[in-house]
PDB file of N, CA and C in Angstrom:
ATOM      1  N   MET A 300      47.076 110.878  52.862  1.00 80.00           N
ATOM      2  CA  MET A 300      48.105 109.833  52.826  1.00 80.00           C
ATOM      3  C   MET A 300      47.707 108.943  52.157  1.00 80.00           C
ATOM      4  N   SER A 301      48.690 108.375  51.213  1.00 84.00           N
ATOM      5  CA  SER A 301      48.352 106.730  50.718  1.00 84.00           C
ATOM      6  C   SER A 301      49.030 105.948  51.238  1.00 84.00           C
ATOM      7  N   VAL A 302      48.541 104.751  51.101  1.00 88.00           N
ATOM      8  CA  VAL A 302      49.522 103.022  51.656  1.00 88.00           C
ATOM      9  C   VAL A 302      49.968 102.977  50.863  1.00 88.00           C
ATOM     10  N   CYS A 303      51.357 101.716  50.597  1.00 89.00           N
ATOM     11  CA  CYS A 303      51.749 101.392  49.510  1.00 89.00           C
ATOM     12  C   CYS A 303      51.208  99.852  49.575  1.00 89.00           C
ATOM     13  N   SER A 304      50.221  99.449  48.837  1.00 86.00           N
ATOM     14  CA  SER A 304      49.702  97.967  48.750  1.00 86.00           C
ATOM     15  C   SER A 304      51.067  97.178  48.852  1.00 86.00           C
ATOM     16  N   LEU A 305      52.241  97.239  48.862  1.00 88.00           N
ATOM     17  CA  LEU A 305      53.274  96.205  48.785  1.00 88.00           C
ATOM     18  C   LEU A 305      53.840  96.113  50.306  1.00 88.00           C
ATOM     19  N   CYS A 306      54.040  97.459  50.529  1.00 93.00           N
ATOM     20  CA  CYS A 306      55.252  97.146  51.659  1.00 93.00           C
ATOM     21  C   CYS A 306      54.558  98.071  53.173  1.00 93.00           C
ATOM     22  N   GLY A 307      53.418  98.602  52.445  1.00 93.00           N
ATOM     23  CA  GLY A 307      52.564  99.322  53.683  1.00 93.00           C
ATOM     24  C   GLY A 307      53.180 100.735  54.144  1.00 93.00           C
ATOM     25  N   ALA A 308      54.210 101.198  53.443  1.00 95.00           N
ATOM     26  CA  ALA A 308      54.663 102.926  54.078  1.00 95.00           C
ATOM     27  C   ALA A 308      53.730 104.020  53.820  1.00 95.00           C
ATOM     28  N   THR A 309      53.299 104.802  54.056  1.00 92.00           N
ATOM     29  CA  THR A 309      52.638 105.850  53.919  1.00 92.00           C
ATOM     30  C   THR A 309      53.635 106.690  53.058  1.00 92.00           C
ATOM     31  N   PHE A 310      52.891 107.584  52.016  1.00 89.00           N
ATOM     32  CA  PHE A 310      53.780 108.413  51.225  1.00 89.00           C
ATOM     33  C   PHE A 310      52.265 109.244  50.418  1.00 89.00           C
ATOM     34  N   GLN A 311      52.768 110.317  49.827  1.00 85.00           N
ATOM     35  CA  GLN A 311      51.911 111.384  49.137  1.00 85.00           C
ATOM     36  C   GLN A 311      51.458 111.067  47.671  1.00 85.00           C
ATOM     37  N   CYS A 312      50.163 110.411  47.338  1.00 84.00           N
ATOM     38  CA  CYS A 312      49.983 110.588  46.263  1.00 84.00           C
ATOM     39  C   CYS A 312      49.247 111.370  45.189  1.00 84.00           C
ATOM     40  N   GLY A 313      49.507 111.800  44.498  1.00 84.00           N
ATOM     41  CA  GLY A 313      48.923 113.385  43.755  1.00 84.00           C
ATOM     42  C   GLY A 313      47.817 112.762  42.676  1.00 84.00           C
ATOM     43  N   GLN A 314      47.842 111.342  42.792  1.00 80.00           N
ATOM     44  CA  GLN A 314      46.559 111.032  41.582  1.00 80.00           C
ATOM     45  C   GLN A 314      45.607 110.786  42.736  1.00 80.00           C
ATOM     46  N   LEU A 315      45.662 110.068  43.819  1.00 76.00           N
ATOM     47  CA  LEU A 315      44.250 109.498  44.504  1.00 76.00           C
ATOM     48  C   LEU A 315      44.122 110.240  46.036  1.00 76.00           C
ATOM     49  N   ASP A 316      45.282 111.352  46.273  1.00 78.00           N
ATOM     50  CA  ASP A 316      44.807 112.291  47.657  1.00 78.00           C
ATOM     51  C   ASP A 316      43.952 113.620  47.590  1.00 78.00           C
ATOM     52  N   PRO A 317      43.108 113.642  47.317  1.00 80.00           N
ATOM     53  CA  PRO A 317      42.247 114.257  47.512  1.00 80.00           C
ATOM     54  C   PRO A 317      42.838 116.066  48.135  1.00 80.00           C
ATOM     55  N   ASP A 318      43.379 116.015  49.000  1.00 80.00           N
ATOM     56  CA  ASP A 318      44.495 117.194  49.352  1.00 80.00           C
ATOM     57  C   ASP A 318      45.940 117.588  49.090  1.00 80.00           C
ATOM     58  N   ALA A 319      46.191 116.877  47.518  1.00 79.00           N
ATOM     59  CA  ALA A 319      47.556 116.472  47.043  1.00 79.00           C
ATOM     60  C   ALA A 319      47.536 118.118  46.094  1.00 79.00           C
ATOM     61  N   LYS A 320      48.097 118.917  46.437  1.00 83.00           N
ATOM     62  CA  LYS A 320      48.484 120.457  45.285  1.00 83.00           C
ATOM     63  C   LYS A 320      49.156 120.260  44.383  1.00 83.00           C
ATOM     64  N   GLU A 321      49.828 119.458  43.935  1.00 85.00           N
ATOM     65  CA  GLU A 321      50.281 118.598  42.681  1.00 85.00           C
ATOM     66  C   GLU A 321      50.506 117.481  42.436  1.00 85.00           C
ATOM     67  N   PRO A 322      50.769 117.239  40.571  1.00 85.00           N
ATOM     68  CA  PRO A 322      50.444 116.113  40.109  1.00 85.00           C
ATOM     69  C   PRO A 322      51.404 115.066  41.021  1.00 85.00           C
ATOM     70  N   CYS A 323      51.408 113.370  41.029  1.00 86.00           N
ATOM     71  CA  CYS A 323      51.641 112.922  41.724  1.00 86.00           C
ATOM     72  C   CYS A 323      53.164 112.744  41.358  1.00 86.00           C
ATOM     73  N   TRP A 324      54.046 112.092  42.445  1.00 87.00           N
ATOM     74  CA  TRP A 324      55.530 112.218  41.770  1.00 87.00           C
ATOM     75  C   TRP A 324      56.121 111.064  40.981  1.00 87.00           C
ATOM     76  N   CYS A 325      55.004 110.106  40.756  1.00 86.00           N
ATOM     77  CA  CYS A 325      55.181 108.884  40.013  1.00 86.00           C
ATOM     78  C   CYS A 325      55.245 109.411  38.389  1.00 86.00           C
ATOM     79  N   ILE A 326      54.680 110.500  37.816  1.00 85.00           N
ATOM     80  CA  ILE A 326      54.635 110.803  36.472  1.00 85.00           C
ATOM     81  C   ILE A 326      55.588 111.124  36.341  1.00 85.00           C
ATOM     82  N   ALA A 327      56.912 111.609  37.127  1.00 88.00           N
ATOM     83  CA  ALA A 327      57.902 112.024  36.085  1.00 88.00           C
ATOM     84  C   ALA A 327      59.277 110.390  36.262  1.00 88.00           C
ATOM     85  N   LEU A 328      58.592 109.194  36.637  1.00 85.00           N
ATOM     86  CA  LEU A 328      59.459 108.020  36.303  1.00 85.00           C
ATOM     87  C   LEU A 328      58.738 107.444  34.996  1.00 85.00           C
ATOM     88  N   PRO A 329      59.712 106.317  34.374  1.00 81.00           N
ATOM     89  CA  PRO A 329      58.813 105.361  33.095  1.00 81.00           C
ATOM     90  C   PRO A 329      57.709 104.844  33.779  1.00 81.00           C
ATOM     91  N   PRO A 330      57.109 104.652  32.752  1.00 77.00           N
ATOM     92  CA  PRO A 330      56.058 104.212  32.534  1.00 77.00           C
ATOM     93  C   PRO A 330      56.520 102.150  33.210  1.00 77.00           C
ATOM     94  N   ALA A 331      55.787 101.673  34.158  1.00 74.00           N
ATOM     95  CA  ALA A 331      56.077 100.803  34.686  1.00 74.00           C
ATOM     96  C   ALA A 331      54.640  99.513  34.835  1.00 74.00           C
ATOM     97  N   LEU A 332      53.692 100.575  35.204  1.00 68.00           N
ATOM     98  CA  LEU A 332      52.306 100.120  35.744  1.00 68.00           C
ATOM     99  C   LEU A 332      51.469 100.515  35.621  1.00 68.00           C
ATOM    100  N   PRO A 333      49.879 100.151  35.149  1.00 64.00           N
ATOM    101  CA  PRO A 333      48.521 100.919  34.923  1.00 64.00           C
ATOM    102  C   PRO A 333      48.557 101.737  36.129  1.00 64.00           C
ATOM    103  N   VAL A 334      48.239 103.183  35.603  1.00 60.00           N
ATOM    104  CA  VAL A 334      47.919 104.099  36.709  1.00 60.00           C
ATOM    105  C   VAL A 334      46.683 103.341  37.134  1.00 60.00           C
ATOM    106  N   PRO A 335      46.658 103.329  38.968  1.00 55.00           N
ATOM    107  CA  PRO A 335      45.491 102.782  39.553  1.00 55.00           C
ATOM    108  C   PRO A 335      44.459 103.508  39.121  1.00 55.00           C
ATOM    109  N   GLY A 336      42.945 103.282  39.057  1.00 53.00           N
ATOM    110  CA  GLY A 336      41.689 103.348  38.956  1.00 53.00           C
ATOM    111  C   GLY A 336      40.804 102.692  40.382  1.00 53.00           C
ATOM    112  N   ALA A 337      39.619 102.729  39.909  1.00 48.00           N
ATOM    113  CA  ALA A 337      38.507 102.342  41.047  1.00 48.00           C
ATOM    114  C   ALA A 337      38.947 100.855  41.491  1.00 48.00           C
ATOM    115  N   ALA A 338      39.180 100.145  40.157  1.00 51.00           N
ATOM    116  CA  ALA A 338      39.303  98.624  41.108  1.00 51.00           C
ATOM    117  C   ALA A 338      40.863  98.431  40.922  1.00 51.00           C
ATOM    118  N   ALA A 339      41.857  99.265  41.007  1.00 54.00           N
ATOM    119  CA  ALA A 339      43.335  98.804  41.209  1.00 54.00           C
ATOM    120  C   ALA A 339      43.633  98.453  42.543  1.00 54.00           C
ATOM    121  N   ALA A 340      44.254  97.511  43.138  1.00 61.00           N
ATOM    122  CA  ALA A 340      44.664  97.404  44.106  1.00 61.00           C
ATOM    123  C   ALA A 340      45.284  98.407  45.036  1.00 61.00           C
ATOM    124  N   GLY A 341      45.847  99.580  44.676  1.00 73.00           N
ATOM    125  CA  GLY A 341      46.569 100.648  44.971  1.00 73.00           C
ATOM    126  C   GLY A 341      47.792 101.320  44.561  1.00 73.00           C
ATOM    127  N   CYS A 342      48.307 102.343  44.897  1.00 80.00           N
ATOM    128  CA  CYS A 342      49.365 102.878  44.472  1.00 80.00           C
ATOM    129  C   CYS A 342      50.551 102.181  45.110  1.00 80.00           C
ATOM    130  N   TRP A 343      51.506 102.174  44.882  1.00 85.00           N
ATOM    131  CA  TRP A 343      53.090 101.683  45.347  1.00 85.00           C
ATOM    132  C   TRP A 343      54.074 103.235  45.804  1.00 85.00           C
ATOM    133  N   CYS A 344      54.601 102.876  46.767  1.00 90.00           N
ATOM    134  CA  CYS A 344      55.555 103.874  47.306  1.00 90.00           C
ATOM    135  C   CYS A 344      56.547 104.164  46.134  1.00 90.00           C
ATOM    136  N   PRO A 345      56.994 105.531  46.219  1.00 91.00           N
ATOM    137  CA  PRO A 345      58.485 105.470  45.908  1.00 91.00           C
ATOM    138  C   PRO A 345      59.482 104.566  45.476  1.00 91.00           C
ATOM    139  N   ALA A 346      59.818 103.697  46.828  1.00 93.00           N
ATOM    140  CA  ALA A 346      60.737 102.632  47.070  1.00 93.00           C
ATOM    141  C   ALA A 346      60.243 101.558  45.929  1.00 93.00           C
ATOM    142  N   CYS A 347      59.370 101.074  46.608  1.00 90.00           N
ATOM    143  CA  CYS A 347      58.709 100.255  45.887  1.00 90.00           C
ATOM    144  C   CYS A 347      58.736  99.986  44.056  1.00 90.00           C
ATOM    145  N   LEU A 348      57.736 100.946  43.779  1.00 88.00           N
ATOM    146  CA  LEU A 348      58.055 101.707  42.138  1.00 88.00           C
ATOM    147  C   LEU A 348      59.016 101.555  41.676  1.00 88.00           C
ATOM    148  N   GLN A 349      60.135 102.023  42.129  1.00 89.00           N
ATOM    149  CA  GLN A 349      61.589 102.115  41.682  1.00 89.00           C
ATOM    150  C   GLN A 349      62.110 101.225  41.729  1.00 89.00           C
ATOM    151  N   ALA A 350      61.966  99.825  42.692  1.00 89.00           N
ATOM    152  CA  ALA A 350      62.408  98.861  42.730  1.00 89.00           C
ATOM    153  C   ALA A 350      61.858  98.054  41.329  1.00 89.00           C
ATOM    154  N   ARG A 351      60.412  98.212  41.205  1.00 86.00           N
ATOM    155  CA  ARG A 351      59.803  97.201  40.346  1.00 86.00           C
ATOM    156  C   ARG A 351      60.446  98.050  38.736  1.00 86.00           C
ATOM    157  N   ILE A 352      60.635  99.097  38.797  1.00 86.00           N
ATOM    158  CA  ILE A 352      60.995  99.678  37.351  1.00 86.00           C
ATOM    159  C   ILE A 352      62.452  99.524  37.014  1.00 86.00           C
ATOM    160  N   ALA A 353      63.441  99.090  38.352  1.00 87.00           N
ATOM    161  CA  ALA A 353      64.822  99.051  37.856  1.00 87.00           C
ATOM    162  C   ALA A 353      65.060  97.360  37.846  1.00 87.00           C
ATOM    163  N   ALA A 354      63.874  96.448  38.048  1.00 86.00           N
ATOM    164  CA  ALA A 354      63.788  95.041  37.755  1.00 86.00           C
ATOM    165  C   ALA A 354      63.199  94.640  36.201  1.00 86.00           C
ATOM    166  N   LEU A 355      62.934  95.734  35.524  1.00 80.00           N
ATOM    167  CA  LEU A 355      62.201  95.454  34.506  1.00 80.00           C
ATOM    168  C   LEU A 355      63.170  95.680  33.496  1.00 80.00           C
ATOM    169  N   PRO A 356      62.969  94.630  32.436  1.00 80.00           N
ATOM    170  CA  PRO A 356      64.090  94.769  31.207  1.00 80.00           C
ATOM    171  C   PRO A 356      64.278  96.032  30.393  1.00 80.00           C
ATOM    172  N   PRO A 357      65.201  96.355  30.048  1.00 73.00           N
ATOM    173  CA  PRO A 357      65.748  97.954  29.784  1.00 73.00           C
ATOM    174  C   PRO A 357      64.769  98.217  28.951  1.00 73.00           C
ATOM    175  N   ALA A 358      64.229  97.710  27.729  1.00 65.00           N
ATOM    176  CA  ALA A 358      63.199  98.251  26.708  1.00 65.00           C
ATOM    177  C   ALA A 358      61.654  98.393  27.299  1.00 65.00           C
ATOM    178  N   ALA A 359      61.350  97.471  28.565  1.00 54.00           N
ATOM    179  CA  ALA A 359      60.159  97.974  29.023  1.00 54.00           C
ATOM    180  C   ALA A 359      59.898  99.226  30.212  1.00 54.00           C
ATOM    181  N   ALA A 360      61.236  99.407  30.370  1.00 53.00           N
ATOM    182  CA  ALA A 360      61.515 100.744  31.255  1.00 53.00           C
ATOM    183  C   ALA A 360      61.422 102.073  30.617  1.00 53.00           C
ATOM    184  N   THR A 361      61.764 102.095  29.081  1.00 56.00           N
ATOM    185  CA  THR A 361      61.972 103.092  28.408  1.00 56.00           C
ATOM    186  C   THR A 361      60.521 103.838  28.278  1.00 56.00           C
ATOM    187  N   PRO A 362      60.483 104.848  27.866  1.00 58.00           N
ATOM    188  CA  PRO A 362      59.000 105.371  27.794  1.00 58.00           C
ATOM    189  C   PRO A 362      58.798 105.232  25.931  1.00 58.00           C
ATOM    190  N   ALA A 363      57.591 105.266  25.803  1.00 55.00           N
ATOM    191  CA  ALA A 363      57.150 105.202  24.587  1.00 55.00           C
ATOM    192  C   ALA A 363      57.852 106.397  23.471  1.00 55.00           C
ATOM    193  N   LYS A 364      57.539 106.389  22.550  1.00 54.00           N
ATOM    194  CA  LYS A 364      57.610 108.021  21.402  1.00 54.00           C
ATOM    195  C   LYS A 364      56.694 107.767  20.463  1.00 54.00           C
TER     196      LYS A 364
END
């Protein structure tokens, strides 16, 4: 399980969790933040990431073509 670096909620992260059997749920969302790497502060839970995407200007929350 992962812990949201914003609110502290626990959630399943398919990118970082070695026990994950599927890709992360976040790949279905529009890109809003860089994917975490070794130097990243951590993943955000679905609620925090969806709130961040909702707060972005419309063009920023649209996938690039």
